[in-house]
Amino acid sequence: MTSIDPPGVPGTDDRHGHDAVVLAGGGARRLGGADKPGVRVGGRALLDRVLAACADARTTVVVADPRPTVRPVRWVREDPPGAGPLAALDAGLHRTTAEDVVVLSADLPFLRDGTVRRLLTTLRAGDADGVLVADADGRDQPLVAAYRAPALRHRLAALTVEHGGLTGLPLRRLTAGLDLTRVPDPVASFDCDTWDDIATARARIREHGHVLDEWISAVKDELGIDLDVDTGVLLDLARDAAHGVARPAAPLTTFLVGYAAAQAQGGPEAVAEAARKAAALAVRWADEATETKPDATSEAKPDLAPDATPDQAPDATPGARPDAG
């Protein structure tokens, strides 16, 4: 097991917080071996979207080879690389110290911090070993979950003894030995296993009811700012169009560029750098609308409904939706 830690991400013995482990080192066979964590949805890498959802974690460990990310994380790799999800989870847990740990896959485009908080709140309110999300078909999603770290470590140690290691073992071997609570959430549980899934996610965030929230979240991540924007006030000031995004995007983006420049203590250089980043994001955003889907065998998943709530899956496009199986 190897790890690379960024500066400024120290460990701590504070047991009142939680840590996060994100598994991002899979082979993405159904994407033709593409770099799935780096695939962009709404201009942001899938991994960065997940990292934004678990930003409240005291320490975030990503099990994968290091790469640039929107916020500092700890990097670790299972030994040997590609040994499977249980080996990856075990490697990630070795870099955490909190009593509660959120475990996530890196391909969840609709995961939000509200879902993560809900999982942790439910975990702390009961006696179960973990709380996981159930998808639209009622299937367990053990990589969208919060667990008691001691229970995970105990179960992984038992499996290691029983099987002589964790390489190649499926996740169900882990969950079968834990007392788990389920939280239905077909939106947060939607993952991107195929190119059809990627296309559905990209279409979903461009729908009228979602595009502005998605765009503002993407700009804030790109510029490295954390700010609640009163969009109603800003939209009263200007209604210019933003090419490839949505009509109200231009004034909101301009405001965020100005705010980022102010945080950098202003000046022409700060404004130019923030504007460059936002412009590059807008280009990526627009390019996705015309991007040709690579040839790849895809599997279908249930439709996501356009106006979905946590109890109703979103549907990005009319008609049948591929089933992930």
PDB file of N, CA and C in Angstrom, residues 241-315:
ATOM      1  N   ALA A 241     -27.315  36.716 -22.257  1.00  0.00           N
ATOM      2  CA  ALA A 241     -27.176  35.290 -22.545  1.00  0.00           C
ATOM      3  C   ALA A 241     -25.735  34.834 -22.373  1.00  0.00           C
ATOM      4  N   ALA A 242     -25.601  33.580 -21.978  1.00  0.00           N
ATOM      5  CA  ALA A 242     -24.277  32.955 -21.918  1.00  0.00           C
ATOM      6  C   ALA A 242     -24.273  31.818 -22.931  1.00  0.00           C
ATOM      7  N   HIS A 243     -23.408  31.936 -23.909  1.00  0.00           N
ATOM      8  CA  HIS A 243     -23.390  30.948 -24.996  1.00  0.00           C
ATOM      9  C   HIS A 243     -23.113  29.544 -24.461  1.00  0.00           C
ATOM     10  N   GLY A 244     -24.013  28.629 -24.811  1.00  0.00           N
ATOM     11  CA  GLY A 244     -23.801  27.225 -24.460  1.00  0.00           C
ATOM     12  C   GLY A 244     -24.224  26.850 -23.066  1.00  0.00           C
ATOM     13  N   VAL A 245     -24.734  27.830 -22.245  1.00  0.00           N
ATOM     14  CA  VAL A 245     -25.122  27.487 -20.875  1.00  0.00           C
ATOM     15  C   VAL A 245     -26.597  27.781 -20.693  1.00  0.00           C
ATOM     16  N   ALA A 246     -26.922  29.034 -20.310  1.00  0.00           N
ATOM     17  CA  ALA A 246     -28.301  29.473 -20.174  1.00  0.00           C
ATOM     18  C   ALA A 246     -28.293  30.983 -20.113  1.00  0.00           C
ATOM     19  N   ARG A 247     -29.395  31.604 -20.461  1.00  0.00           N
ATOM     20  CA  ARG A 247     -29.446  33.061 -20.574  1.00  0.00           C
ATOM     21  C   ARG A 247     -28.966  33.794 -19.315  1.00  0.00           C
ATOM     22  N   PRO A 248     -29.366  33.358 -18.127  1.00  0.00           N
ATOM     23  CA  PRO A 248     -28.929  34.107 -16.936  1.00  0.00           C
ATOM     24  C   PRO A 248     -27.495  33.826 -16.485  1.00  0.00           C
ATOM     25  N   ALA A 249     -26.801  32.951 -17.171  1.00  0.00           N
ATOM     26  CA  ALA A 249     -25.484  32.551 -16.680  1.00  0.00           C
ATOM     27  C   ALA A 249     -24.449  33.671 -16.732  1.00  0.00           C
ATOM     28  N   ALA A 250     -24.578  34.581 -17.705  1.00  0.00           N
ATOM     29  CA  ALA A 250     -23.544  35.612 -17.877  1.00  0.00           C
ATOM     30  C   ALA A 250     -23.399  36.529 -16.666  1.00  0.00           C
ATOM     31  N   PRO A 251     -24.471  37.158 -16.170  1.00  0.00           N
ATOM     32  CA  PRO A 251     -24.273  38.048 -15.019  1.00  0.00           C
ATOM     33  C   PRO A 251     -23.832  37.304 -13.771  1.00  0.00           C
ATOM     34  N   LEU A 252     -24.334  36.106 -13.578  1.00  0.00           N
ATOM     35  CA  LEU A 252     -23.925  35.341 -12.393  1.00  0.00           C
ATOM     36  C   LEU A 252     -22.448  34.982 -12.465  1.00  0.00           C
ATOM     37  N   THR A 253     -22.015  34.582 -13.642  1.00  0.00           N
ATOM     38  CA  THR A 253     -20.607  34.226 -13.804  1.00  0.00           C
ATOM     39  C   THR A 253     -19.717  35.439 -13.606  1.00  0.00           C
ATOM     40  N   THR A 254     -20.138  36.571 -14.144  1.00  0.00           N
ATOM     41  CA  THR A 254     -19.366  37.803 -13.967  1.00  0.00           C
ATOM     42  C   THR A 254     -19.222  38.158 -12.486  1.00  0.00           C
ATOM     43  N   PHE A 255     -20.306  38.000 -11.747  1.00  0.00           N
ATOM     44  CA  PHE A 255     -20.247  38.283 -10.319  1.00  0.00           C
ATOM     45  C   PHE A 255     -19.247  37.365  -9.625  1.00  0.00           C
ATOM     46  N   LEU A 256     -19.291  36.078  -9.947  1.00  0.00           N
ATOM     47  CA  LEU A 256     -18.388  35.129  -9.301  1.00  0.00           C
ATOM     48  C   LEU A 256     -16.934  35.403  -9.669  1.00  0.00           C
ATOM     49  N   VAL A 257     -16.706  35.802 -10.902  1.00  0.00           N
ATOM     50  CA  VAL A 257     -15.348  36.177 -11.305  1.00  0.00           C
ATOM     51  C   VAL A 257     -14.868  37.356 -10.464  1.00  0.00           C
ATOM     52  N   GLY A 258     -15.722  38.349 -10.275  1.00  0.00           N
ATOM     53  CA  GLY A 258     -15.351  39.495  -9.459  1.00  0.00           C
ATOM     54  C   GLY A 258     -15.088  39.121  -8.012  1.00  0.00           C
ATOM     55  N   TYR A 259     -15.899  38.230  -7.489  1.00  0.00           N
ATOM     56  CA  TYR A 259     -15.711  37.804  -6.101  1.00  0.00           C
ATOM     57  C   TYR A 259     -14.388  37.055  -5.942  1.00  0.00           C
ATOM     58  N   ALA A 260     -14.102  36.164  -6.887  1.00  0.00           N
ATOM     59  CA  ALA A 260     -12.840  35.422  -6.828  1.00  0.00           C
ATOM     60  C   ALA A 260     -11.652  36.369  -6.915  1.00  0.00           C
ATOM     61  N   ALA A 261     -11.763  37.379  -7.768  1.00  0.00           N
ATOM     62  CA  ALA A 261     -10.679  38.354  -7.888  1.00  0.00           C
ATOM     63  C   ALA A 261     -10.502  39.132  -6.591  1.00  0.00           C
ATOM     64  N   ALA A 262     -11.610  39.462  -5.938  1.00  0.00           N
ATOM     65  CA  ALA A 262     -11.522  40.177  -4.662  1.00  0.00           C
ATOM     66  C   ALA A 262     -10.836  39.326  -3.607  1.00  0.00           C
ATOM     67  N   GLN A 263     -11.152  38.036  -3.571  1.00  0.00           N
ATOM     68  CA  GLN A 263     -10.487  37.147  -2.615  1.00  0.00           C
ATOM     69  C   GLN A 263      -8.994  37.074  -2.870  1.00  0.00           C
ATOM     70  N   ALA A 264      -8.607  37.239  -4.125  1.00  0.00           N
ATOM     71  CA  ALA A 264      -7.183  37.236  -4.481  1.00  0.00           C
ATOM     72  C   ALA A 264      -6.570  38.631  -4.339  1.00  0.00           C
ATOM     73  N   GLN A 265      -7.282  39.509  -3.618  1.00  0.00           N
ATOM     74  CA  GLN A 265      -6.835  40.889  -3.356  1.00  0.00           C
ATOM     75  C   GLN A 265      -6.851  41.761  -4.605  1.00  0.00           C
ATOM     76  N   GLY A 266      -7.719  41.406  -5.542  1.00  0.00           N
ATOM     77  CA  GLY A 266      -8.006  42.257  -6.690  1.00  0.00           C
ATOM     78  C   GLY A 266      -6.837  42.433  -7.626  1.00  0.00           C
ATOM     79  N   GLY A 267      -6.963  43.414  -8.477  1.00  0.00           N
ATOM     80  CA  GLY A 267      -5.908  43.688  -9.444  1.00  0.00           C
ATOM     81  C   GLY A 267      -6.213  43.053 -10.795  1.00  0.00           C
ATOM     82  N   PRO A 268      -5.640  43.603 -11.879  1.00  0.00           N
ATOM     83  CA  PRO A 268      -5.897  43.077 -13.227  1.00  0.00           C
ATOM     84  C   PRO A 268      -5.521  41.607 -13.382  1.00  0.00           C
ATOM     85  N   GLU A 269      -4.412  41.209 -12.739  1.00  0.00           N
ATOM     86  CA  GLU A 269      -3.968  39.821 -12.889  1.00  0.00           C
ATOM     87  C   GLU A 269      -4.979  38.851 -12.283  1.00  0.00           C
ATOM     88  N   ALA A 270      -5.514  39.212 -11.108  1.00  0.00           N
ATOM     89  CA  ALA A 270      -6.487  38.336 -10.457  1.00  0.00           C
ATOM     90  C   ALA A 270      -7.758  38.224 -11.277  1.00  0.00           C
ATOM     91  N   VAL A 271      -8.219  39.350 -11.828  1.00  0.00           N
ATOM     92  CA  VAL A 271      -9.427  39.320 -12.657  1.00  0.00           C
ATOM     93  C   VAL A 271      -9.192  38.489 -13.917  1.00  0.00           C
ATOM     94  N   ALA A 272      -8.040  38.667 -14.542  1.00  0.00           N
ATOM     95  CA  ALA A 272      -7.736  37.934 -15.768  1.00  0.00           C
ATOM     96  C   ALA A 272      -7.669  36.436 -15.513  1.00  0.00           C
ATOM     97  N   GLU A 273      -7.054  36.032 -14.397  1.00  0.00           N
ATOM     98  CA  GLU A 273      -6.927  34.611 -14.097  1.00  0.00           C
ATOM     99  C   GLU A 273      -8.289  33.992 -13.800  1.00  0.00           C
ATOM    100  N   ALA A 274      -9.115  34.684 -13.014  1.00  0.00           N
ATOM    101  CA  ALA A 274     -10.448  34.158 -12.719  1.00  0.00           C
ATOM    102  C   ALA A 274     -11.296  34.078 -13.981  1.00  0.00           C
ATOM    103  N   ALA A 275     -11.203  35.096 -14.837  1.00  0.00           N
ATOM    104  CA  ALA A 275     -11.970  35.086 -16.078  1.00  0.00           C
ATOM    105  C   ALA A 275     -11.510  33.967 -17.000  1.00  0.00           C
ATOM    106  N   ARG A 276     -10.211  33.726 -17.036  1.00  0.00           N
ATOM    107  CA  ARG A 276      -9.689  32.634 -17.874  1.00  0.00           C
ATOM    108  C   ARG A 276     -10.257  31.291 -17.432  1.00  0.00           C
ATOM    109  N   LYS A 277     -10.251  31.044 -16.122  1.00  0.00           N
ATOM    110  CA  LYS A 277     -10.770  29.778 -15.612  1.00  0.00           C
ATOM    111  C   LYS A 277     -12.257  29.616 -15.928  1.00  0.00           C
ATOM    112  N   ALA A 278     -13.039  30.680 -15.713  1.00  0.00           N
ATOM    113  CA  ALA A 278     -14.470  30.598 -15.977  1.00  0.00           C
ATOM    114  C   ALA A 278     -14.740  30.416 -17.469  1.00  0.00           C
ATOM    115  N   ALA A 279     -13.951  31.094 -18.324  1.00  0.00           N
ATOM    116  CA  ALA A 279     -14.135  30.949 -19.767  1.00  0.00           C
ATOM    117  C   ALA A 279     -13.802  29.535 -20.225  1.00  0.00           C
ATOM    118  N   ALA A 280     -12.730  28.973 -19.675  1.00  0.00           N
ATOM    119  CA  ALA A 280     -12.370  27.602 -20.031  1.00  0.00           C
ATOM    120  C   ALA A 280     -13.458  26.626 -19.601  1.00  0.00           C
ATOM    121  N   LEU A 281     -14.044  26.862 -18.431  1.00  0.00           N
ATOM    122  CA  LEU A 281     -15.143  26.016 -17.977  1.00  0.00           C
ATOM    123  C   LEU A 281     -16.330  26.126 -18.921  1.00  0.00           C
ATOM    124  N   ALA A 282     -16.657  27.343 -19.379  1.00  0.00           N
ATOM    125  CA  ALA A 282     -17.775  27.536 -20.295  1.00  0.00           C
ATOM    126  C   ALA A 282     -17.551  26.801 -21.610  1.00  0.00           C
ATOM    127  N   VAL A 283     -16.301  26.783 -22.086  1.00  0.00           N
ATOM    128  CA  VAL A 283     -15.987  26.065 -23.323  1.00  0.00           C
ATOM    129  C   VAL A 283     -16.210  24.570 -23.133  1.00  0.00           C
ATOM    130  N   ARG A 284     -15.736  24.032 -22.005  1.00  0.00           N
ATOM    131  CA  ARG A 284     -15.938  22.600 -21.745  1.00  0.00           C
ATOM    132  C   ARG A 284     -17.430  22.288 -21.644  1.00  0.00           C
ATOM    133  N   TRP A 285     -18.155  23.173 -20.986  1.00  0.00           N
ATOM    134  CA  TRP A 285     -19.594  22.996 -20.819  1.00  0.00           C
ATOM    135  C   TRP A 285     -20.286  22.915 -22.183  1.00  0.00           C
ATOM    136  N   ALA A 286     -19.959  23.861 -23.074  1.00  0.00           N
ATOM    137  CA  ALA A 286     -20.584  23.892 -24.392  1.00  0.00           C
ATOM    138  C   ALA A 286     -20.151  22.710 -25.248  1.00  0.00           C
ATOM    139  N   ASP A 287     -18.887  22.297 -25.126  1.00  0.00           N
ATOM    140  CA  ASP A 287     -18.374  21.199 -25.946  1.00  0.00           C
ATOM    141  C   ASP A 287     -19.113  19.900 -25.678  1.00  0.00           C
ATOM    142  N   GLU A 288     -19.556  19.683 -24.433  1.00  0.00           N
ATOM    143  CA  GLU A 288     -20.240  18.427 -24.114  1.00  0.00           C
ATOM    144  C   GLU A 288     -21.524  18.260 -24.918  1.00  0.00           C
ATOM    145  N   ALA A 289     -22.162  19.378 -25.281  1.00  0.00           N
ATOM    146  CA  ALA A 289     -23.435  19.305 -25.989  1.00  0.00           C
ATOM    147  C   ALA A 289     -23.273  18.717 -27.385  1.00  0.00           C
ATOM    148  N   THR A 290     -22.068  18.827 -27.944  1.00  0.00           N
ATOM    149  CA  THR A 290     -21.826  18.330 -29.295  1.00  0.00           C
ATOM    150  C   THR A 290     -20.824  17.191 -29.321  1.00  0.00           C
ATOM    151  N   GLU A 291     -20.409  16.721 -28.153  1.00  0.00           N
ATOM    152  CA  GLU A 291     -19.411  15.658 -28.094  1.00  0.00           C
ATOM    153  C   GLU A 291     -19.985  14.355 -28.621  1.00  0.00           C
ATOM    154  N   THR A 292     -19.235  13.674 -29.453  1.00  0.00           N
ATOM    155  CA  THR A 292     -19.659  12.384 -29.991  1.00  0.00           C
ATOM    156  C   THR A 292     -19.386  11.297 -28.993  1.00  0.00           C
ATOM    157  N   LYS A 293     -20.401  10.475 -28.729  1.00  0.00           N
ATOM    158  CA  LYS A 293     -20.244   9.393 -27.770  1.00  0.00           C
ATOM    159  C   LYS A 293     -19.342   8.311 -28.352  1.00  0.00           C
ATOM    160  N   PRO A 294     -18.286   7.877 -27.620  1.00  0.00           N
ATOM    161  CA  PRO A 294     -17.415   6.813 -28.119  1.00  0.00           C
ATOM    162  C   PRO A 294     -18.196   5.522 -28.305  1.00  0.00           C
ATOM    163  N   ASP A 295     -17.713   4.702 -29.244  1.00  0.00           N
ATOM    164  CA  ASP A 295     -18.327   3.390 -29.413  1.00  0.00           C
ATOM    165  C   ASP A 295     -18.014   2.540 -28.209  1.00  0.00           C
ATOM    166  N   ALA A 296     -19.030   2.055 -27.542  1.00  0.00           N
ATOM    167  CA  ALA A 296     -18.824   1.211 -26.374  1.00  0.00           C
ATOM    168  C   ALA A 296     -20.103   0.472 -26.101  1.00  0.00           C
ATOM    169  N   THR A 297     -19.972  -0.762 -25.662  1.00  0.00           N
ATOM    170  CA  THR A 297     -21.137  -1.550 -25.287  1.00  0.00           C
ATOM    171  C   THR A 297     -21.706  -0.985 -24.015  1.00  0.00           C
ATOM    172  N   SER A 298     -22.980  -0.649 -24.014  1.00  0.00           N
ATOM    173  CA  SER A 298     -23.599  -0.033 -22.844  1.00  0.00           C
ATOM    174  C   SER A 298     -24.729  -0.893 -22.343  1.00  0.00           C
ATOM    175  N   GLU A 299     -25.021  -0.725 -21.081  1.00  0.00           N
ATOM    176  CA  GLU A 299     -26.118  -1.418 -20.452  1.00  0.00           C
ATOM    177  C   GLU A 299     -27.134  -0.391 -19.998  1.00  0.00           C
ATOM    178  N   ALA A 300     -28.382  -0.773 -19.946  1.00  0.00           N
ATOM    179  CA  ALA A 300     -29.446   0.184 -19.652  1.00  0.00           C
ATOM    180  C   ALA A 300     -29.687   0.318 -18.171  1.00  0.00           C
ATOM    181  N   LYS A 301     -30.209   1.503 -17.808  1.00  0.00           N
ATOM    182  CA  LYS A 301     -30.607   1.782 -16.439  1.00  0.00           C
ATOM    183  C   LYS A 301     -31.993   2.384 -16.466  1.00  0.00           C
ATOM    184  N   PRO A 302     -32.707   2.368 -15.314  1.00  0.00           N
ATOM    185  CA  PRO A 302     -34.029   2.973 -15.288  1.00  0.00           C
ATOM    186  C   PRO A 302     -33.941   4.468 -15.506  1.00  0.00           C
ATOM    187  N   ASP A 303     -35.020   5.044 -16.082  1.00  0.00           N
ATOM    188  CA  ASP A 303     -35.065   6.477 -16.356  1.00  0.00           C
ATOM    189  C   ASP A 303     -35.007   7.301 -15.093  1.00  0.00           C
ATOM    190  N   LEU A 304     -34.391   8.480 -15.216  1.00  0.00           N
ATOM    191  CA  LEU A 304     -34.406   9.459 -14.146  1.00  0.00           C
ATOM    192  C   LEU A 304     -35.416  10.531 -14.519  1.00  0.00           C
ATOM    193  N   ALA A 305     -36.392  10.763 -13.696  1.00  0.00           N
ATOM    194  CA  ALA A 305     -37.474  11.693 -14.013  1.00  0.00           C
ATOM    195  C   ALA A 305     -37.024  13.134 -13.940  1.00  0.00           C
ATOM    196  N   PRO A 306     -37.509  14.036 -14.844  1.00  0.00           N
ATOM    197  CA  PRO A 306     -37.013  15.408 -14.913  1.00  0.00           C
ATOM    198  C   PRO A 306     -37.129  16.185 -13.625  1.00  0.00           C
ATOM    199  N   ASP A 307     -38.213  16.023 -12.907  1.00  0.00           N
ATOM    200  CA  ASP A 307     -38.421  16.808 -11.697  1.00  0.00           C
ATOM    201  C   ASP A 307     -38.266  15.937 -10.467  1.00  0.00           C
ATOM    202  N   ALA A 308     -37.230  15.079 -10.479  1.00  0.00           N
ATOM    203  CA  ALA A 308     -37.080  14.101  -9.419  1.00  0.00           C
ATOM    204  C   ALA A 308     -36.764  14.745  -8.089  1.00  0.00           C
ATOM    205  N   THR A 309     -37.245  14.123  -7.048  1.00  0.00           N
ATOM    206  CA  THR A 309     -36.866  14.435  -5.685  1.00  0.00           C
ATOM    207  C   THR A 309     -36.098  13.250  -5.181  1.00  0.00           C
ATOM    208  N   PRO A 310     -35.562  13.266  -3.923  1.00  0.00           N
ATOM    209  CA  PRO A 310     -34.832  12.106  -3.422  1.00  0.00           C
ATOM    210  C   PRO A 310     -35.639  10.817  -3.455  1.00  0.00           C
ATOM    211  N   ASP A 311     -36.975  10.903  -3.662  1.00  0.00           N
ATOM    212  CA  ASP A 311     -37.787   9.706  -3.739  1.00  0.00           C
ATOM    213  C   ASP A 311     -38.209   9.391  -5.164  1.00  0.00           C
ATOM    214  N   GLN A 312     -37.695  10.158  -6.137  1.00  0.00           N
ATOM    215  CA  GLN A 312     -38.075   9.962  -7.523  1.00  0.00           C
ATOM    216  C   GLN A 312     -36.867  10.195  -8.411  1.00  0.00           C
ATOM    217  N   ALA A 313     -36.519   9.238  -9.269  1.00  0.00           N
ATOM    218  CA  ALA A 313     -35.313   9.367 -10.087  1.00  0.00           C
ATOM    219  C   ALA A 313     -35.517  10.354 -11.216  1.00  0.00           C
ATOM    220  N   PRO A 314     -34.451  11.162 -11.580  1.00  0.00           N
ATOM    221  CA  PRO A 314     -34.589  12.120 -12.664  1.00  0.00           C
ATOM    222  C   PRO A 314     -34.525  11.470 -14.023  1.00  0.00           C
ATOM    223  N   ASP A 315     -35.241  11.986 -15.027  1.00  0.00           N
ATOM    224  CA  ASP A 315     -35.249  11.460 -16.388  1.00  0.00           C
ATOM    225  C   ASP A 315     -34.742  12.527 -17.326  1.00  0.00           C
TER     226      ASP A 315
END
